[in-house]
Short mmCIF file of C-alpha atoms and ligand atoms in Angstrom, two decimals:
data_model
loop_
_atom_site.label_atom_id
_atom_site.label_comp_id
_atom_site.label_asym_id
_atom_site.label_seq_id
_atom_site.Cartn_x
_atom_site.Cartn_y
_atom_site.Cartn_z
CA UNK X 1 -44.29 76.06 152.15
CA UNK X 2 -42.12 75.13 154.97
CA UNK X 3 -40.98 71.94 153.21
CA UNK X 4 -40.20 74.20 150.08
CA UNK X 5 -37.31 76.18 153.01
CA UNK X 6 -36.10 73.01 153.74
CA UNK X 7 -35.57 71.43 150.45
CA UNK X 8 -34.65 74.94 148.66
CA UNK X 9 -31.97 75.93 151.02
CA UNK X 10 -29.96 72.72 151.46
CA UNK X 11 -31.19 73.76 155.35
CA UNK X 12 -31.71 70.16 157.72
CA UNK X 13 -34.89 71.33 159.39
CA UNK X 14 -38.07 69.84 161.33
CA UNK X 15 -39.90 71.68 162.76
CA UNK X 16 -42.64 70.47 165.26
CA UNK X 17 -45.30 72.73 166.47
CA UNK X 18 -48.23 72.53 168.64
CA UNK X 19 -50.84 75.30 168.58
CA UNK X 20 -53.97 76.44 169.57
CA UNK X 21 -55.55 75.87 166.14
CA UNK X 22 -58.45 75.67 167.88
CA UNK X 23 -58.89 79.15 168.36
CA UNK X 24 -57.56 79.51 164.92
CA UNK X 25 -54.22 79.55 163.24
CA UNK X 26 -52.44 82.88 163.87
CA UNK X 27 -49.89 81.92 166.73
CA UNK X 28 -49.23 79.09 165.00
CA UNK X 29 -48.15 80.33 162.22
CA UNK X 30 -46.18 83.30 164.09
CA UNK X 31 -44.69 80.81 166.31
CA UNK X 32 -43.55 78.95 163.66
CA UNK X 33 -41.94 81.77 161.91
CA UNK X 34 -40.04 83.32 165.35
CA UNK X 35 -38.83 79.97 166.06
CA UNK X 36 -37.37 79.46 162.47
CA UNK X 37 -35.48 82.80 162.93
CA UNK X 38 -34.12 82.55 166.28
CA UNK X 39 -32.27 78.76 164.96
CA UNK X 40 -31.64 80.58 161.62
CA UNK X 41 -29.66 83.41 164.27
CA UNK X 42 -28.51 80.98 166.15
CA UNK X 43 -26.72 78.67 163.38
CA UNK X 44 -25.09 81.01 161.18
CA UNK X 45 -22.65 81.57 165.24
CA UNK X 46 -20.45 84.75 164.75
CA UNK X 47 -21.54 84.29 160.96
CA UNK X 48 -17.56 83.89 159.75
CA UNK X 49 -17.21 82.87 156.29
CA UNK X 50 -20.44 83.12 155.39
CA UNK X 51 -21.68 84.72 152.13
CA UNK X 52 -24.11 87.24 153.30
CA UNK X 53 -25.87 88.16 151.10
CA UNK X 54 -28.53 86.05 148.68
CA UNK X 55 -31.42 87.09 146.25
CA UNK X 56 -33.67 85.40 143.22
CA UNK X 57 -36.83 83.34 141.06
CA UNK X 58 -39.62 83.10 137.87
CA UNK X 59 -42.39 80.65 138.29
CA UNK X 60 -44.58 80.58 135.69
CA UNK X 61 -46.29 83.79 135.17
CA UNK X 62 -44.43 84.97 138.42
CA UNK X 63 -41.43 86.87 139.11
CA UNK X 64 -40.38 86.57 142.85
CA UNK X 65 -37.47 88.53 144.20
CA UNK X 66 -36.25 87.81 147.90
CA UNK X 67 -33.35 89.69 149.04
CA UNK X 68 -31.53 89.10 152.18
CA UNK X 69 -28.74 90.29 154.47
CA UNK X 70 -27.67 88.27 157.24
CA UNK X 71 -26.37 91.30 158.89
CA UNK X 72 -27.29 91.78 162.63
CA UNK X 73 -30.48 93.91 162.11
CA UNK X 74 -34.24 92.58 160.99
CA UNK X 75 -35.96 95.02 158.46
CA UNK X 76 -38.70 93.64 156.27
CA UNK X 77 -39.79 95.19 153.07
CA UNK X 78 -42.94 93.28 151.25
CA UNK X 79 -43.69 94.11 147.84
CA UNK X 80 -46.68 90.94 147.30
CA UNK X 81 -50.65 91.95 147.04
CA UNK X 82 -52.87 88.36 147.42
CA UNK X 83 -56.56 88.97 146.86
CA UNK X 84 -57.89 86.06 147.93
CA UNK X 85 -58.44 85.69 151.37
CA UNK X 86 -56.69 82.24 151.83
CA UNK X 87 -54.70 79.75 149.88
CA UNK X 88 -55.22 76.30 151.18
CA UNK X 89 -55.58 76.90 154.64
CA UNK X 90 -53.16 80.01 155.21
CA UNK X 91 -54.81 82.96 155.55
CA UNK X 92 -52.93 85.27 152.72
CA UNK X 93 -52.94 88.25 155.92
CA UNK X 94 -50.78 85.98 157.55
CA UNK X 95 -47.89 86.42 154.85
CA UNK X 96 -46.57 89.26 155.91
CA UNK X 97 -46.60 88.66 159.63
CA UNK X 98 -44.56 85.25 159.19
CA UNK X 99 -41.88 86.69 156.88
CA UNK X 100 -41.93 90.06 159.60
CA UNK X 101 -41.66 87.74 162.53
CA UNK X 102 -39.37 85.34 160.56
CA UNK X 103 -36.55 88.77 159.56
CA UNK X 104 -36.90 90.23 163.14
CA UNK X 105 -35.94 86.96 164.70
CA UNK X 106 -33.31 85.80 162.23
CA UNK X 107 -32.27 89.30 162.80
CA UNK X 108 -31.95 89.69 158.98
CA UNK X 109 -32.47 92.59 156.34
CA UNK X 110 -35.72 90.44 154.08
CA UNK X 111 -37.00 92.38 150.63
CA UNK X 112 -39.31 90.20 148.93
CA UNK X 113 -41.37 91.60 145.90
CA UNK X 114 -43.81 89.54 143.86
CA UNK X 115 -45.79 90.04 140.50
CA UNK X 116 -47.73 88.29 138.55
CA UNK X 117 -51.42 86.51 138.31
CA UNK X 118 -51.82 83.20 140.23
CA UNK X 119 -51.81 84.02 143.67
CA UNK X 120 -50.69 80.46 144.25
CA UNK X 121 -47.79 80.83 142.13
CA UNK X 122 -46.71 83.94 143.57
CA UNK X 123 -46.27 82.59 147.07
CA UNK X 124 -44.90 79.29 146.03
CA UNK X 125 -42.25 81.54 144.01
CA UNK X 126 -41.66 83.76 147.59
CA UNK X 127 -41.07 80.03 149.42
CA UNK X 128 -38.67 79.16 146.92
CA UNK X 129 -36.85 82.07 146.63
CA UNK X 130 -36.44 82.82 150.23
CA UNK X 131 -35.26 79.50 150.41
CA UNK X 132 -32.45 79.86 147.83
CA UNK X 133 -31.24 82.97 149.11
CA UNK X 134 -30.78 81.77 152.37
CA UNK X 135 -28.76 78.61 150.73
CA UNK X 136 -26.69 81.30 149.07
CA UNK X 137 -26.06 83.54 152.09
CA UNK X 138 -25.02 81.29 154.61
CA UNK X 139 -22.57 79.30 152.39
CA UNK X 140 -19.27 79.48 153.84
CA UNK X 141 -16.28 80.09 151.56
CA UNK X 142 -13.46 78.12 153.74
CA UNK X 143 -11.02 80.12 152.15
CA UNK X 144 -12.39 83.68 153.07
CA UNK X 145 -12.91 82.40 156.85
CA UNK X 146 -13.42 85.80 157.26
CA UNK X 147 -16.25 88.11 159.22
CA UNK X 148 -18.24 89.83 155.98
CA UNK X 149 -18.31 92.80 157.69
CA UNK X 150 -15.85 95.66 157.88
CA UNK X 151 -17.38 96.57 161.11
CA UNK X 152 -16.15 93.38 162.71
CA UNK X 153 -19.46 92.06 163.85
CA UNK X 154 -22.44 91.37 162.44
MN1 MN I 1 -49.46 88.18 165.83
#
């Protein structure tokens, strides 16, 4: 899933983690998703000429919708129901905790709604999308160098 940010976004990223997996996987996993944010927050700088904004994706019998604003305050709205307990090895509780972890520490706005049947699918789709609305938000237009923001910060 992480590889599906990395290749989706156009992002560089590696990522390197050690946790205690042997009491089980949640810090990992929340770790993982607090440290993405805070270098997410940390590269876009004072966020000048950057899109902003970024949404999409179908797969298969999917439909996966990730909005996001990159502007200056986390909020997290999930829309996704998984009724299996665990796909692979990632607990499907631990969804919502990495994307909530991931938008307070990226200090981004993150909507993400999923429908559809294969649970596999579905979160694939999320991965994807989040991915390509990240590509699309923090594209910078060199000739609006300007701060997206009529507030003058974001
Ligand atoms: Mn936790």
């Amino acid at each position: 899933m992480l590889d599906q940010i990395a290749r989706h976004s156009g992002m560089d990223m590696s990522i390197k983690v050690k946790g205690d997996l042997h009491v089980d996987e949640h810090h990992t996993i929340e770790d993982t998703a607090i440290a993405l944010g805070e270098a997410l927050n940390k590269a876009l700088g004072d966020k000048r000429g950057i899109e902003r904004y970024g949404f999409v994706l179908p797969m298969d019998d999917c439909l996966c919708t990730v909005a996001i604003d990159f502007g200056g305050r986390p909020w997290l709205v999930w829309d996704a129901e998984f009724r299996r307990e665990k796909i692979g090895d990632m607990p499907t509780e631990m969804f919502l905790h990495f994307f909530k972890s991931l938008s307070d520490n990226a200090r981004m706005n993150l909507f993400i709604r999923a429908e559809g049947e294969n649970e596999h699918h579905k979160i694939e789709g999320i991965f994807k999308a989040l991915a390509r609305a990240i590509r699309q938000a923090v594209k910078r237009d060199p000739l609006h160098f300007t701060l997206p923001s009529t507030k003058g910060t974001l």
